[in-house]
Short mmCIF file of C-alpha atoms in Angstrom, two decimals:
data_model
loop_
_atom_site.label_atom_id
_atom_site.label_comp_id
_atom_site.label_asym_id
_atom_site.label_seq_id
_atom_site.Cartn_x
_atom_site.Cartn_y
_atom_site.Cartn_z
CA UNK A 1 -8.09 76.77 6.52
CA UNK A 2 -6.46 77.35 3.41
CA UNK A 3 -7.81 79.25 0.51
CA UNK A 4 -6.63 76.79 -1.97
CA UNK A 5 -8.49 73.85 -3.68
CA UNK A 6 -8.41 70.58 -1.66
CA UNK A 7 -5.57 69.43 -4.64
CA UNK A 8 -3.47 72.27 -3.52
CA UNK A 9 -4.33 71.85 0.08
CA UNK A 10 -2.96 67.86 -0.08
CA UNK A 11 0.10 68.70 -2.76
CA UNK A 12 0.94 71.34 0.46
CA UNK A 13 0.82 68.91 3.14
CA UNK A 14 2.97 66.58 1.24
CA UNK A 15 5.80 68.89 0.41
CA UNK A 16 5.48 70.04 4.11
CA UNK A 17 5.93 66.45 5.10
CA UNK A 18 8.83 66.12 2.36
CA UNK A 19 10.57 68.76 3.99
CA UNK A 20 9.97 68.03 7.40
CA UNK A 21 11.56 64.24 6.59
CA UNK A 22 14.54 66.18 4.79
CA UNK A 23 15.37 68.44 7.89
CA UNK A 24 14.38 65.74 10.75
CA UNK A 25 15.24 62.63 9.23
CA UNK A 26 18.75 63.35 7.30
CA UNK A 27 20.73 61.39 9.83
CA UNK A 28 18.95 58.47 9.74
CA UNK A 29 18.27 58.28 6.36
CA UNK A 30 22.06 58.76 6.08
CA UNK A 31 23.09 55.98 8.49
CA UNK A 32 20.49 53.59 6.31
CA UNK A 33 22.17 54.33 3.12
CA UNK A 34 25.39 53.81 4.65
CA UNK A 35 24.13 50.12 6.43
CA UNK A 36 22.92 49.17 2.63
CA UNK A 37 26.55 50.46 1.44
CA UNK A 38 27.78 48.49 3.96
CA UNK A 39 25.95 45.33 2.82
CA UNK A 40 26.74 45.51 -0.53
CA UNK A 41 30.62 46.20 0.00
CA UNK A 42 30.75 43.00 2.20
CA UNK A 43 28.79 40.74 -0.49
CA UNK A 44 25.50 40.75 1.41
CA UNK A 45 22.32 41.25 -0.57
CA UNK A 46 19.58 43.44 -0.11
CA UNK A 47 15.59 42.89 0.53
CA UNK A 48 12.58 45.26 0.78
CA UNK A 49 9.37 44.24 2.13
CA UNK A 50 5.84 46.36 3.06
CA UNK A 51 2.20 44.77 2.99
CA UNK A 52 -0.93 46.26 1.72
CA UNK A 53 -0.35 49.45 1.00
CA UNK A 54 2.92 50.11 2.44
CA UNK A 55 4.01 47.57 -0.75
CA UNK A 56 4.11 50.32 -3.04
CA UNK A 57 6.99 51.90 -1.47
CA UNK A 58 9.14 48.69 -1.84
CA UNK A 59 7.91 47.76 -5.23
CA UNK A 60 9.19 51.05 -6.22
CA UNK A 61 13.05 50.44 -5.72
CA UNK A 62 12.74 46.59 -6.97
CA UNK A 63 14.07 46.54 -10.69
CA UNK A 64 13.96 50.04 -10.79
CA UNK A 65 15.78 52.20 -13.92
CA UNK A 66 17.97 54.53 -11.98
CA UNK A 67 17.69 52.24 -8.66
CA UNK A 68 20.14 49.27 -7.29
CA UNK A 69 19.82 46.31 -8.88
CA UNK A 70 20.72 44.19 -6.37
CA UNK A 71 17.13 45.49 -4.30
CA UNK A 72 15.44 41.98 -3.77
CA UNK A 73 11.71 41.93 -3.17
CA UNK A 74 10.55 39.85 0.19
CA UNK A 75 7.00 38.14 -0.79
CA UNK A 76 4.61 37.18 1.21
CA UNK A 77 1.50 35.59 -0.29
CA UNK A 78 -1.55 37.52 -0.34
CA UNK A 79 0.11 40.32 1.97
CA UNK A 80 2.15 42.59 -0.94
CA UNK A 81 -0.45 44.39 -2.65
CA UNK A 82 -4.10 44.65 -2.92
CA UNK A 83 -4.53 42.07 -5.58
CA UNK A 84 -5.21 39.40 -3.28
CA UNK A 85 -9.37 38.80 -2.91
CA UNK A 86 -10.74 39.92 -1.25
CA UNK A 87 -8.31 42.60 -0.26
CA UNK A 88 -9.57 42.29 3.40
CA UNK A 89 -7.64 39.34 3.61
CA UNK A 90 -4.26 41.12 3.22
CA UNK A 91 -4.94 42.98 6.56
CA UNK A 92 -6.37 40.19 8.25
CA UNK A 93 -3.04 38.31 7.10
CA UNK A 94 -0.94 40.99 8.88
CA UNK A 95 -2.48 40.62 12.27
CA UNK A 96 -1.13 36.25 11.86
CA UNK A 97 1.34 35.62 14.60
CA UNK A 98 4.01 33.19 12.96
CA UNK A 99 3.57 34.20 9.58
CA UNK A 100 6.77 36.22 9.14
CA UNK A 101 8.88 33.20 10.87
CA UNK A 102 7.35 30.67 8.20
CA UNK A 103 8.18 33.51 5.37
CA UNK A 104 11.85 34.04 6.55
CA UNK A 105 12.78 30.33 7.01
CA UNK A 106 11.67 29.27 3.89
CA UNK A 107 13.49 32.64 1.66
CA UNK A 108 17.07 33.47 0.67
CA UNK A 109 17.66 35.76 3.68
CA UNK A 110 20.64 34.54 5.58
CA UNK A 111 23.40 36.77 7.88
CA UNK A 112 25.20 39.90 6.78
CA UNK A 113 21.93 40.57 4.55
CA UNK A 114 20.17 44.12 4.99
CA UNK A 115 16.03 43.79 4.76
CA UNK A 116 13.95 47.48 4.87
CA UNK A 117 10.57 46.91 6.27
CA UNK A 118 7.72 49.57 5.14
CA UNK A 119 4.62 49.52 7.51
CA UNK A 120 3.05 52.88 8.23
CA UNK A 121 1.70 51.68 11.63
CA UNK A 122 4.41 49.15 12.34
CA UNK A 123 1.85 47.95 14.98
CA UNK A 124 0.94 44.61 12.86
CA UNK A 125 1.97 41.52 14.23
CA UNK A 126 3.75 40.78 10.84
CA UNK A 127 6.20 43.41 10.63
CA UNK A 128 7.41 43.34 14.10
CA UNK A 129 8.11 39.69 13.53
CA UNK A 130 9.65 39.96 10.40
CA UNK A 131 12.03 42.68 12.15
CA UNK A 132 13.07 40.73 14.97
CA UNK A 133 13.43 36.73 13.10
CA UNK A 134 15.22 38.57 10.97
CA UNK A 135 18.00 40.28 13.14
CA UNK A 136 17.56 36.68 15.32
CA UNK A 137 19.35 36.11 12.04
CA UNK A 138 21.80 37.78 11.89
CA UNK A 139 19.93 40.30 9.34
CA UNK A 140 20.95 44.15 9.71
CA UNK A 141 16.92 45.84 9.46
CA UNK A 142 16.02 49.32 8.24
CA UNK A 143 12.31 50.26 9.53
CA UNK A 144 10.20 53.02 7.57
CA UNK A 145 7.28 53.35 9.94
CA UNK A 146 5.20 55.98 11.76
CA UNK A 147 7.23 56.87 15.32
CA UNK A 148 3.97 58.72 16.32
CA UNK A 149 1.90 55.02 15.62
CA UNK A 150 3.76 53.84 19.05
CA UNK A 151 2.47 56.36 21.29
CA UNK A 152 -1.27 57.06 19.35
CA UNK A 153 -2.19 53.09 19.35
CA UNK A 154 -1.69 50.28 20.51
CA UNK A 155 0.62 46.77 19.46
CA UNK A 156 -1.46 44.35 17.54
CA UNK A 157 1.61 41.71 18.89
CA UNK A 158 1.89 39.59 21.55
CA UNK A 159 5.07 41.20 22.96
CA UNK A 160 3.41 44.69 22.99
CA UNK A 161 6.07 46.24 21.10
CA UNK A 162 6.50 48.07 17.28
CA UNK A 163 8.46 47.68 14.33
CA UNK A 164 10.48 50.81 15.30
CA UNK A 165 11.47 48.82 18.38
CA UNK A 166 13.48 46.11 16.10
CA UNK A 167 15.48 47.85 13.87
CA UNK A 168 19.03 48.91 13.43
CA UNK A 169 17.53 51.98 12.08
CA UNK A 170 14.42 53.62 11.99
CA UNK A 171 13.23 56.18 9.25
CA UNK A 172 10.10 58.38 10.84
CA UNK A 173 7.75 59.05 7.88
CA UNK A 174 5.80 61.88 10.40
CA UNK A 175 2.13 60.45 9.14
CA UNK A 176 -0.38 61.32 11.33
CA UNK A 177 -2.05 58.60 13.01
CA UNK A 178 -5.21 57.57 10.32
CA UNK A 179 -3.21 58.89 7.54
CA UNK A 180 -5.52 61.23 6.04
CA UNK A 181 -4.40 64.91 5.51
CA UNK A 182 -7.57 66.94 5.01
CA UNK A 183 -10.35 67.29 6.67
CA UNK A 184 -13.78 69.08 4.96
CA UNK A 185 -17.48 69.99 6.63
CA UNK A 186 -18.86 68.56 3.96
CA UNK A 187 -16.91 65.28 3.67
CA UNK A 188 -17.95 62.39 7.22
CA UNK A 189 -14.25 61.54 7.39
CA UNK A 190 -10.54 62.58 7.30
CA UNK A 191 -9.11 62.01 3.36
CA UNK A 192 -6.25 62.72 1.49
CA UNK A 193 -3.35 59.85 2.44
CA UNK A 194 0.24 61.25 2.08
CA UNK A 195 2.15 58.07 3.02
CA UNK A 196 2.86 56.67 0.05
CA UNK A 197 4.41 60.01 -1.22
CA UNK A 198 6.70 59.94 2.00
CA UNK A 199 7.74 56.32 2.26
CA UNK A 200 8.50 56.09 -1.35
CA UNK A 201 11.07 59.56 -1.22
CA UNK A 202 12.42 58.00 1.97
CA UNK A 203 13.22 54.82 0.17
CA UNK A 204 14.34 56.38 -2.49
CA UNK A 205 16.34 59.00 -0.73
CA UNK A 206 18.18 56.07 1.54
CA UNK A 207 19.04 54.23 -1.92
CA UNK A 208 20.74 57.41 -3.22
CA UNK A 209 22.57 57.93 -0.34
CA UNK A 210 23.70 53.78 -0.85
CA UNK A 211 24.79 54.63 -4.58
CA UNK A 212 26.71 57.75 -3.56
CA UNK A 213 28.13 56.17 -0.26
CA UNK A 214 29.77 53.18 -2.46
CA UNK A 215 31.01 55.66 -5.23
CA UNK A 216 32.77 57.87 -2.68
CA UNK A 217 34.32 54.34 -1.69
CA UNK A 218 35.79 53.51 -4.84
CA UNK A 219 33.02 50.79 -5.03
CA UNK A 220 30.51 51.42 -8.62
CA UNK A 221 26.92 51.24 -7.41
CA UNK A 222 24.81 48.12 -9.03
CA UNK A 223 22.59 50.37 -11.14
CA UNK A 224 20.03 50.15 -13.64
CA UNK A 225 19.43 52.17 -16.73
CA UNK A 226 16.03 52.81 -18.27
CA UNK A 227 14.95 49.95 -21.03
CA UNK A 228 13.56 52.83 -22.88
CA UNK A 229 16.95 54.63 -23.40
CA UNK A 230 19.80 53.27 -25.96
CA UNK A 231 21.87 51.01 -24.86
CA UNK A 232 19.48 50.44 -21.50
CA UNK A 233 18.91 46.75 -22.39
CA UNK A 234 22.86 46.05 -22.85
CA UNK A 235 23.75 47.95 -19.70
CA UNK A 236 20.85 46.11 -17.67
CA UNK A 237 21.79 42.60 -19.00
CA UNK A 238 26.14 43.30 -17.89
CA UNK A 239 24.61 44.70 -14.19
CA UNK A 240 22.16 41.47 -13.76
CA UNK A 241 24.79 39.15 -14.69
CA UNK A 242 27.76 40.03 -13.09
CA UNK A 243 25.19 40.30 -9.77
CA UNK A 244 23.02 37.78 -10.77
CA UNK A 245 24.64 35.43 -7.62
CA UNK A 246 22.96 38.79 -5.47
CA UNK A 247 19.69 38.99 -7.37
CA UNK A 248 16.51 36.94 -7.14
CA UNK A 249 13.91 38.89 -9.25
CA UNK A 250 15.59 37.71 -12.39
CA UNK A 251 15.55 33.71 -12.29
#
């Protein structure tokens, strides 16, 4: 046990996890940053969806100052977030066979589009359908999941299988099955969740590697500029208009 303070103790596990991402997961983050370069450079547009929790990590590179503009949000009601009441429902949602079918016929996704599913389990009957429709579609899919998920628990879907089993690539966010990273005497139950940390400098690190990948191409990177820095607004409003055909967030 360490001697630090439990703050310490969790701001250690998460740069061990950051690090253990950078060394272990540096091709794949690299071959997802190059499938999203990919997209873009062949007109495709991008989409990033998570529920519950594993939301936060796609909200964060959705209109994002510094991020790609043309990063589309996938919605489903009462799934993205915890705002939905009660927020039992959200889970409850995720475990719906057929959902992600109904979501995916009736949104802009279409072939030679790139979609990034977030789900920390990936056991959910929502996220492995979402993977497979959408590469039934003709949709290239980027999975940020939990490898060790698939061999700790079992697949809440019918087919037995987990998002990492649909996916062009797969991005291993090393979370410990229950996602909790300390563990006290005096506290009943593990505490402490890292994933968010992790999933969000995945996504972002796979969305610098897009930016970079296009540069070094010839191609400049959709980006956006802070609102809060001169000339932001003007910058933002030449990007979202010359894209706008790519972005759905801004009509």
């Amino acid at each position: 046990m360490s001697d630090r303070k439990p703050a310490g103790q969790f701001l250690d596990a998460a740069i061990e996890l950051l690090h253990r991402v950078r060394d272990e997961e540096e091709a794949a983050v690299e071959a997802a940053g190059t499938l999203l370069a990919d997209t873009v450079q062949r007109g495709g547009r991008l989409f990033a969806f998570g529920a519950g929790h594993s939301s936060l990590a796609a909200q964060d590179v959705v209109y994002r100052a510094g991020g790609l503009a043309l990063m589309n949000l996938l919605t489903v009601p009462g799934v993205v977030g915890v705002d939905v009441m009660p927020a039992t429902l959200g889970s409850a949602l995720e475990r719906v066979d057929g959902l992600a079918s109904a979501v995916l016929d009736s949104s802009p996704l279409r072939a030679g589009d790139a979609l990034v599913i977030v789900s920390l389990s990936g056991r959910n009957a929502l996220p492995v359908e979402m993977a497979a429709r959408a590469r039934d579609l003709g949709v290239r899919v980027v999975g940020v999941t939990s490898v060790a998920y698939a061999t700790g628990t079992r697949s809440r879907h019918s087919s037995g299988s987990f998002l990492k089993d649909h996916c062009d690539v797969v991005l291993d966010s090393k979370i410990a099955v229950g996602d909790a990273e300390l563990t006290l005497d005096t506290v009943p139950a593990p505490f402490a969740p890292a994933s968010t940390v992790v999933t969000a400098a995945l996504m972002q690190a796979v969305l610098a590697t897009t930016a970079a990948t296009l540069a070094d191409r010839g191609v400049e990177p959709p980006l956006l500029r802070s609102g809060n820095v001169d000339g932001g607004h003007d910058w933002n409003r030449r990007v979202l208009e010359e894209y706008g055909d790519r972005i759905f967030y801004h009509h």
